[in-house]
Amino acid sequence: MAQLNQVYNLGPEYNQRLLQSFLPSFPLEVRHYCSQWIEDQDWFGAELNPNHPSCDTFASRLVNLLVEQIQLQSEQIKTNSEHYPFAVALQRFAETTKREFVSRPMDLVRVIQNHLMNEKLLLERANNPQLQDQTMQTQDEDAMQKIQQSFDSLKSELQEQNNNVDELQQFQEVCNIQIQHYHQKKNQWDKFMQVVNQQPDLLVQHPDYEGKQRQLKAEYQSLCSQILSQQNRIRTTRLDISAKQHSVLEKMDVVEKVVEKELANWRGKQKQKSIGILVDDNLDQIQQWCEQLASLLWICRQTIIKVDGIRKGMSLTALKEGEQTKDFHPMLLDLVNELLQKLIKSTFVVIEQPPQVLKTQTKFAASVRLLIGGKLNFHMQSPKVNATIINEKQAALLSQEPQDMRMRAQRSGDILNNVMAMEYHTGTHMFAANFRNMQLKKINRPVKTSRNESHAVTEEKFSVLFQTSFTIDTDKRLDVFTFSLPVVVIVHGNQEPDAAATILWDNAFALLDCKPFVVTEQVKWGQLAEYLNQDFLAKMMKDKSRDQSRGRGLSADEKLYLAEKLYGGDVYTQDVAKINELTVTWNKFNKDNLRGKDFTFWQWYYSASKLLKEDKLLKQMWNSRWLMGFIGKEKAQSILQNKPRGSFLARFSESKQGGITIAWIQEVEGQLRVYHLAAWTAADFKQRSLADRIRDLPNLWFLCQDMNMEPIPKDQALQTFYTITETRVKQEPGADGYVISDLKCHLPDRFDQLHIDDPRSPQSTHSYAEPPSPAFSISSNSQPPNSVFSEAGAFDEVGRLVSDSMTIDP
């Protein structure tokens, strides 16, 4: 429980934030008692990527193991009376998990992933105050407290209004009884007057009728006066309640805009997260606010309807037509319906984005979620979500005319398995549709309208459009939709680098809530360098088996080297602040080739980062700082000229995409010089790893990490990265008579005479003249003692095949 203990030790302020991050579906007790097991699992492995074919299988296995671990911990602690209540809580949670998550394991996996990321973010903030200031602009405690205080205040006002409405309704019921008495008296008066009019002498013949007439008139007038007074009171009270309702709706409008702002920030974080920036995923907190707001709006709506019923009841019993009040309640009802519909539309979001580089005929996943959960009982309707793909122009038109049904019906391709029912999960309050097996069958590219449109297909942006509808009050249908982040559709793997460039540029520099998917054509180098650093850092996240901490990003010197690649060597003479202000256009980033090369800046950078990302050992070597990586040939020579003979370093090739070259210093034929191996690529490392190749070459003895540090013996630095031990290849034939063989790197004979310096002894500075660059052939060869090897590359006497020709540049 190393990570959890670190958070515990941060102090009360961070512990309070930790407590706030727990959900009913992943409580504190589980995180505490199962902490070591939880931290030992790889929750962020490639197998749990929704687009991985075995994602659900791995998630189900993890959830089942978690249940077993919870039950085990419960059994272990229940013998202690002090821990018995927690044991019971753990057992109940295990049963709940089996019941609610067995068919939807990824839901629980996402909850745990988000919580672990929040813990890491707390540690990042505590250790880096500057990061805390940058990432907590909208999520600090004061802002969250103010939002919650607004909800509490609205709840109190609505409760008071409901009490007033209940009292008003009771008062109206009393008034209605008096109105009934009034009608009875009025009927008696009408009948009496009818008799009197028919028999004018009746009052003369019966003097008591005159007294009865005065009594009926007095009762009638008194009752009428009381009713008018009561109705005036009801009218005044109702108008006062309506004014308060209008005030509450105005406050709700303000709160809704705050929540919408938080949602917009969260969407921006989705883009940042796709680049690799560590962000606080506060969607669960936003959902809590949305659920509260939906409940308050619905309560307010019901109160308005109730008051409107009182108004209509009064209009039916009004004594005089002129006393009927103005019909303004429909305006309040329209206002609350508008706020409710706006909330529903804005809280229908994509929580799991489809791959932004989307290849046709490839399975992919996505998820959408309604953040009001089950508050309006939409889950009882079992709504279905439809997913279609649209191009950039169609998305822009639909965002401008969201009610245009014709625009919603348009599409730019065919997606298989594109309809999914939304399901409500009581444990997480998630009301979502999880697409697991979508596949883009074909794509229809937009037709170019002029010859000036020179953009490539990897610059064409699309979006997956998700649509559904909900019914309010059984008669009002509300259609909602949401866009995914922009995607670039490719049909061949060789289109991936350029497509990734389009996506990174959009995610980094597109404005929030702008017209889809408009993005600036030029940015400052300082901005781009930071996003490249985040992108590289995300790809270099360390493997679970070695370390859970973050990987190694780009240093200031490496960013400067990248600037030199983009602009030329003259940037070294400029101040860093001036370099950061240099302009980078999209064309310079990924359309114009580098000087003297047949590839762009992005293609060169992308191939280097992809090489490390996809080669586990290379990534580990990079994170351990055994690869210098982004330095130029001249810089490498400058570093090695001041190092002992046999010193070497590994860097990315400047002339070959996705290549790593070795530079080393050696005395050959009486001349001490720096030599450079021709670059190795991913295909070479599949045959033999970089560490094994370095071990093969006795000329490489001391590994340089940094120009200011003493070199380290290579076996000391790279021992853990060797994949085959020396003892294995020296074994005698087994019982089956076969001898184990191995491929090894080998330099030409002229490099066999070694003069190795001790790096621990004082070294003098040398300068070396560089003769013309000869090229030499290298063969990967593993020679046992007394073996015979021919330069032709034939078989030796133990059947070892020699291959893998290479060259050396001085």
Short mmCIF file of C-alpha atoms in Angstrom, two decimals, residues 281-607:
data_model
loop_
_atom_site.label_atom_id
_atom_site.label_comp_id
_atom_site.label_asym_id
_atom_site.label_seq_id
_atom_site.Cartn_x
_atom_site.Cartn_y
_atom_site.Cartn_z
CA ASP A 281 -11.10 13.44 -13.78
CA ASN A 282 -13.89 15.02 -11.72
CA LEU A 283 -16.76 13.62 -13.77
CA ASP A 284 -18.26 11.79 -10.80
CA GLN A 285 -18.38 15.06 -8.87
CA ILE A 286 -19.97 16.79 -11.85
CA GLN A 287 -22.56 14.01 -12.04
CA GLN A 288 -23.46 14.59 -8.40
CA TRP A 289 -24.08 18.25 -9.21
CA CYS A 290 -26.09 17.37 -12.32
CA GLU A 291 -28.22 14.91 -10.36
CA GLN A 292 -28.92 17.52 -7.69
CA LEU A 293 -29.76 20.13 -10.29
CA ALA A 294 -32.07 17.76 -12.16
CA SER A 295 -33.87 16.90 -8.90
CA LEU A 296 -34.27 20.57 -7.99
CA LEU A 297 -35.55 21.49 -11.44
CA TRP A 298 -38.03 18.64 -11.36
CA ILE A 299 -39.27 19.61 -7.88
CA CYS A 300 -39.59 23.22 -9.04
CA ARG A 301 -41.45 22.07 -12.12
CA GLN A 302 -43.92 20.04 -10.04
CA THR A 303 -44.42 23.01 -7.70
CA ILE A 304 -45.15 25.31 -10.65
CA ILE A 305 -47.67 22.80 -12.02
CA LYS A 306 -49.31 22.59 -8.59
CA VAL A 307 -49.55 26.38 -8.30
CA ASP A 308 -50.88 26.55 -11.83
CA GLY A 309 -53.59 24.10 -10.79
CA ILE A 310 -54.52 26.43 -7.92
CA ARG A 311 -54.71 29.32 -10.40
CA LYS A 312 -56.94 27.36 -12.73
CA GLY A 313 -59.13 26.33 -9.81
CA MET A 314 -59.55 29.97 -8.87
CA SER A 315 -60.46 30.98 -12.39
CA LEU A 316 -63.33 28.48 -12.34
CA THR A 317 -64.77 29.90 -9.13
CA ALA A 318 -64.08 33.58 -9.65
CA LEU A 319 -67.10 35.74 -8.86
CA LYS A 320 -66.36 38.33 -11.47
CA GLU A 321 -64.62 37.86 -14.77
CA GLY A 322 -62.59 41.02 -14.20
CA GLU A 323 -61.09 39.55 -11.04
CA GLN A 324 -59.33 36.70 -12.88
CA THR A 325 -55.56 37.01 -12.58
CA LYS A 326 -53.15 37.30 -15.48
CA ASP A 327 -52.12 33.92 -16.95
CA PHE A 328 -48.32 34.10 -16.36
CA HIS A 329 -47.72 30.58 -15.04
CA PRO A 330 -47.19 29.05 -18.49
CA MET A 331 -44.19 31.37 -18.78
CA LEU A 332 -42.65 29.85 -15.63
CA LEU A 333 -43.42 26.37 -16.84
CA ASP A 334 -41.76 27.12 -20.19
CA LEU A 335 -38.73 28.48 -18.36
CA VAL A 336 -38.26 25.44 -16.12
CA ASN A 337 -38.80 23.11 -19.09
CA GLU A 338 -36.16 25.01 -21.03
CA LEU A 339 -33.65 24.72 -18.18
CA LEU A 340 -34.43 21.04 -17.75
CA GLN A 341 -34.05 20.28 -21.44
CA LYS A 342 -30.80 22.24 -21.63
CA LEU A 343 -29.44 20.27 -18.67
CA ILE A 344 -30.38 16.94 -20.23
CA LYS A 345 -28.80 17.86 -23.56
CA SER A 346 -25.57 19.15 -22.03
CA THR A 347 -25.13 16.15 -19.73
CA PHE A 348 -25.29 13.58 -22.52
CA VAL A 349 -21.55 13.10 -22.96
CA VAL A 350 -18.99 10.72 -24.41
CA ILE A 351 -17.04 9.31 -21.48
CA GLU A 352 -15.01 6.79 -23.45
CA GLN A 353 -13.82 8.24 -26.71
CA PRO A 354 -13.42 6.13 -29.85
CA PRO A 355 -9.84 5.89 -31.14
CA GLN A 356 -8.94 9.25 -32.63
CA VAL A 357 -6.94 7.47 -35.31
CA LEU A 358 -9.60 5.09 -36.53
CA LYS A 359 -8.79 2.35 -38.99
CA THR A 360 -11.50 0.87 -41.16
CA GLN A 361 -12.45 -2.78 -40.68
CA THR A 362 -11.12 -2.66 -37.12
CA LYS A 363 -13.17 -3.18 -33.98
CA PHE A 364 -13.40 -0.22 -31.63
CA ALA A 365 -15.28 0.80 -28.48
CA ALA A 366 -16.94 3.91 -27.07
CA SER A 367 -19.30 4.83 -24.23
CA VAL A 368 -21.83 7.60 -23.66
CA ARG A 369 -23.43 8.58 -20.39
CA LEU A 370 -26.27 10.74 -19.12
CA LEU A 371 -24.99 12.57 -16.07
CA ILE A 372 -28.36 13.02 -14.39
CA GLY A 373 -28.33 9.28 -13.71
CA GLY A 374 -31.71 7.89 -12.75
CA LYS A 375 -33.17 11.11 -11.35
CA LEU A 376 -35.85 11.51 -14.04
CA ASN A 377 -36.48 7.76 -14.45
CA PHE A 378 -35.42 7.80 -18.09
CA HIS A 379 -33.93 4.34 -17.55
CA MET A 380 -37.48 3.02 -17.29
CA GLN A 381 -37.88 3.91 -20.97
CA SER A 382 -34.88 1.77 -22.09
CA PRO A 383 -33.70 4.35 -24.64
CA LYS A 384 -31.35 3.25 -27.42
CA VAL A 385 -28.35 5.20 -28.66
CA ASN A 386 -27.47 5.30 -32.34
CA ALA A 387 -23.88 5.97 -33.47
CA THR A 388 -23.00 7.34 -36.91
CA ILE A 389 -19.91 8.95 -38.38
CA ILE A 390 -20.04 12.43 -39.91
CA ASN A 391 -17.42 14.66 -41.49
CA GLU A 392 -16.17 18.00 -40.26
CA LYS A 393 -18.54 20.06 -42.39
CA GLN A 394 -21.59 18.06 -41.31
CA ALA A 395 -20.57 18.43 -37.66
CA ALA A 396 -20.21 22.20 -38.04
CA LEU A 397 -23.64 22.56 -39.66
CA LEU A 398 -25.28 20.36 -37.01
CA SER A 399 -23.73 22.39 -34.19
CA GLN A 400 -25.22 25.53 -35.77
CA GLU A 401 -28.64 23.98 -36.41
CA PRO A 402 -29.07 21.34 -33.67
CA GLN A 403 -32.81 21.00 -34.33
CA ASP A 404 -32.37 20.23 -38.03
CA MET A 405 -33.41 16.60 -38.29
CA ARG A 406 -32.08 16.36 -41.83
CA MET A 407 -28.60 17.17 -40.58
CA ARG A 408 -28.87 14.49 -37.92
CA ALA A 409 -29.75 11.93 -40.55
CA GLN A 410 -26.60 12.58 -42.59
CA ARG A 411 -23.62 10.28 -42.34
CA SER A 412 -20.23 9.75 -43.96
CA GLY A 413 -19.81 6.03 -43.57
CA ASP A 414 -21.26 2.81 -42.27
CA ILE A 415 -20.65 1.56 -38.71
CA LEU A 416 -21.52 -1.98 -37.73
CA ASN A 417 -23.06 -2.69 -34.30
CA ASN A 418 -23.93 0.98 -33.93
CA VAL A 419 -27.09 0.69 -31.80
CA MET A 420 -26.91 0.09 -28.04
CA ALA A 421 -29.48 0.34 -25.25
CA MET A 422 -28.71 2.57 -22.28
CA GLU A 423 -28.58 0.79 -18.94
CA TYR A 424 -28.74 2.15 -15.41
CA HIS A 425 -26.34 0.83 -12.79
CA THR A 426 -27.58 1.40 -9.24
CA GLY A 427 -24.15 0.89 -7.69
CA THR A 428 -22.42 3.67 -9.64
CA HIS A 429 -25.52 5.70 -10.63
CA MET A 430 -24.26 5.44 -14.19
CA PHE A 431 -26.85 5.63 -16.94
CA ALA A 432 -24.79 4.72 -19.97
CA ALA A 433 -24.53 2.89 -23.27
CA ASN A 434 -21.32 0.92 -23.77
CA PHE A 435 -20.46 0.10 -27.38
CA ARG A 436 -17.95 -2.75 -27.43
CA ASN A 437 -17.91 -4.13 -30.95
CA MET A 438 -18.35 -1.26 -33.37
CA GLN A 439 -16.54 -1.43 -36.68
CA LEU A 440 -16.22 1.21 -39.39
CA LYS A 441 -17.12 -0.74 -42.48
CA LYS A 442 -16.47 2.06 -44.98
CA ILE A 443 -15.88 5.80 -45.10
CA ASN A 444 -17.13 8.38 -47.59
CA ARG A 445 -14.57 11.13 -48.05
CA PRO A 446 -15.85 14.67 -48.61
CA VAL A 447 -15.64 15.81 -52.21
CA LYS A 448 -13.10 18.58 -52.82
CA THR A 449 -14.86 21.61 -54.23
CA SER A 450 -11.79 23.32 -55.71
CA ARG A 451 -8.28 22.57 -56.86
CA ASN A 452 -6.93 24.72 -54.04
CA GLU A 453 -7.96 22.13 -51.49
CA SER A 454 -4.64 20.35 -51.10
CA HIS A 455 -5.14 18.67 -47.75
CA ALA A 456 -4.37 14.98 -47.46
CA VAL A 457 -6.82 12.35 -46.27
CA THR A 458 -4.91 12.22 -42.97
CA GLU A 459 -5.94 15.85 -42.41
CA GLU A 460 -9.65 15.14 -42.87
CA LYS A 461 -11.43 15.09 -39.53
CA PHE A 462 -14.59 13.16 -38.71
CA SER A 463 -16.62 12.62 -35.56
CA VAL A 464 -18.78 9.83 -34.20
CA LEU A 465 -22.25 11.26 -33.56
CA PHE A 466 -24.29 9.63 -30.77
CA GLN A 467 -28.07 10.24 -30.75
CA THR A 468 -30.97 9.17 -28.57
CA SER A 469 -34.29 10.52 -27.27
CA PHE A 470 -36.13 10.69 -23.94
CA THR A 471 -39.80 11.25 -23.13
CA ILE A 472 -40.89 13.78 -20.51
CA ASP A 473 -44.42 13.51 -19.08
CA THR A 474 -45.36 10.77 -21.58
CA ASP A 475 -46.03 13.31 -24.34
CA LYS A 476 -42.91 15.42 -24.80
CA ARG A 477 -40.06 13.84 -26.74
CA LEU A 478 -36.59 15.30 -26.28
CA ASP A 479 -33.94 14.45 -28.88
CA VAL A 480 -30.34 14.69 -27.70
CA PHE A 481 -26.96 14.12 -29.34
CA THR A 482 -23.26 14.53 -28.64
CA PHE A 483 -20.04 14.48 -30.68
CA SER A 484 -16.91 12.49 -30.04
CA LEU A 485 -13.52 14.15 -30.21
CA PRO A 486 -12.32 14.48 -33.81
CA VAL A 487 -11.12 11.28 -35.44
CA VAL A 488 -9.00 10.72 -38.53
CA VAL A 489 -9.95 7.68 -40.56
CA ILE A 490 -7.16 5.64 -42.13
CA VAL A 491 -7.19 2.51 -44.26
CA HIS A 492 -3.47 1.62 -44.08
CA GLY A 493 -1.07 1.51 -41.18
CA ASN A 494 1.42 3.77 -42.96
CA GLN A 495 -1.11 6.61 -42.65
CA GLU A 496 -1.00 6.46 -38.86
CA PRO A 497 1.90 8.93 -38.25
CA ASP A 498 0.32 11.75 -40.26
CA ALA A 499 -3.10 11.04 -38.76
CA ALA A 500 -1.59 11.20 -35.26
CA ALA A 501 -0.11 14.60 -36.12
CA THR A 502 -3.55 15.95 -37.06
CA ILE A 503 -5.03 14.66 -33.81
CA LEU A 504 -2.28 16.01 -31.57
CA TRP A 505 -2.49 19.44 -33.20
CA ASP A 506 -6.27 19.53 -32.74
CA ASN A 507 -6.23 18.24 -29.16
CA ALA A 508 -3.52 20.71 -28.18
CA PHE A 509 -4.61 23.88 -29.93
CA ALA A 510 -8.35 23.74 -30.80
CA LEU A 511 -10.43 26.14 -28.70
CA LEU A 512 -13.14 24.79 -26.43
CA ASP A 513 -16.73 25.06 -27.67
CA CYS A 514 -15.62 26.39 -31.04
CA LYS A 515 -17.00 25.43 -34.42
CA PRO A 516 -16.06 21.78 -35.09
CA PHE A 517 -13.18 21.31 -35.67
CA VAL A 518 -11.55 24.66 -36.23
CA VAL A 519 -7.94 24.93 -35.10
CA THR A 520 -5.24 27.56 -35.50
CA GLU A 521 -2.72 27.16 -38.30
CA GLN A 522 0.27 28.41 -36.28
CA VAL A 523 1.43 28.32 -32.66
CA LYS A 524 4.46 29.25 -30.56
CA TRP A 525 7.30 26.75 -30.31
CA GLY A 526 7.15 26.90 -26.49
CA GLN A 527 3.53 25.69 -26.58
CA LEU A 528 4.26 22.91 -29.05
CA ALA A 529 7.36 21.78 -27.16
CA GLU A 530 5.38 21.37 -23.96
CA TYR A 531 2.69 19.29 -25.67
CA LEU A 532 5.38 17.15 -27.33
CA ASN A 533 6.86 16.62 -23.88
CA GLN A 534 3.48 15.51 -22.53
CA ASP A 535 2.93 13.24 -25.51
CA PHE A 536 6.36 11.67 -25.10
CA LEU A 537 5.91 11.36 -21.34
CA ALA A 538 2.61 9.51 -21.78
CA LYS A 539 4.27 7.02 -24.13
CA MET A 540 7.11 6.50 -21.67
CA MET A 541 4.96 5.66 -18.64
CA LYS A 542 6.93 3.01 -16.80
CA ASP A 543 5.89 -0.60 -16.85
CA LYS A 544 4.07 -2.04 -13.85
CA SER A 545 6.75 -4.65 -13.25
CA ARG A 546 9.46 -2.07 -12.68
CA ASP A 547 7.94 1.08 -11.26
CA GLN A 548 4.55 2.76 -10.97
CA SER A 549 5.99 6.25 -11.12
CA ARG A 550 5.84 8.39 -14.21
CA GLY A 551 8.22 7.95 -17.09
CA ARG A 552 10.93 10.22 -18.38
CA GLY A 553 9.88 13.12 -20.56
CA LEU A 554 11.94 15.61 -22.55
CA SER A 555 14.57 17.73 -20.84
CA ALA A 556 15.23 21.39 -21.68
CA ASP A 557 18.28 20.37 -23.77
CA GLU A 558 16.22 17.81 -25.67
CA LYS A 559 13.54 20.40 -26.42
CA LEU A 560 16.29 22.70 -27.66
CA TYR A 561 17.57 19.91 -29.91
CA LEU A 562 14.06 19.41 -31.31
CA ALA A 563 13.90 23.13 -32.04
CA GLU A 564 17.22 22.82 -33.87
CA LYS A 565 15.75 19.98 -35.97
CA LEU A 566 12.77 22.15 -36.84
CA TYR A 567 14.47 25.50 -37.46
CA GLY A 568 18.11 24.66 -38.13
CA GLY A 569 21.29 24.93 -36.11
CA ASP A 570 21.16 28.72 -35.80
CA VAL A 571 18.66 28.48 -32.91
CA TYR A 572 21.49 27.49 -30.57
CA THR A 573 22.73 31.06 -30.72
CA GLN A 574 19.42 32.44 -29.48
CA ASP A 575 18.01 32.87 -26.01
CA VAL A 576 15.61 30.11 -24.88
CA ALA A 577 12.83 32.67 -24.32
CA LYS A 578 13.21 33.87 -27.92
CA ILE A 579 13.20 30.30 -29.21
CA ASN A 580 9.94 29.64 -27.37
CA GLU A 581 8.38 32.62 -29.16
CA LEU A 582 9.26 31.32 -32.61
CA THR A 583 6.26 30.48 -34.78
CA VAL A 584 5.49 26.95 -35.88
CA THR A 585 2.99 26.50 -38.70
CA TRP A 586 1.09 23.33 -39.44
CA ASN A 587 2.97 23.00 -42.71
CA LYS A 588 6.34 23.24 -40.97
CA PHE A 589 5.19 20.74 -38.37
CA ASN A 590 4.05 17.97 -40.69
CA LYS A 591 3.88 18.95 -44.35
CA ASP A 592 7.29 20.38 -45.25
CA ASN A 593 10.22 17.95 -45.19
CA LEU A 594 13.19 18.67 -42.97
CA ARG A 595 16.19 20.21 -44.68
CA GLY A 596 17.92 17.56 -46.78
CA LYS A 597 15.53 14.80 -45.65
CA ASP A 598 12.55 13.04 -47.19
CA PHE A 599 10.43 13.18 -44.02
CA THR A 600 8.81 15.85 -41.89
CA PHE A 601 9.67 16.93 -38.34
CA TRP A 602 6.66 15.13 -36.90
CA GLN A 603 7.34 11.93 -38.83
CA TRP A 604 10.88 11.84 -37.45
CA TYR A 605 9.78 12.58 -33.88
CA TYR A 606 6.84 10.16 -34.06
CA SER A 607 8.99 7.28 -35.31
#
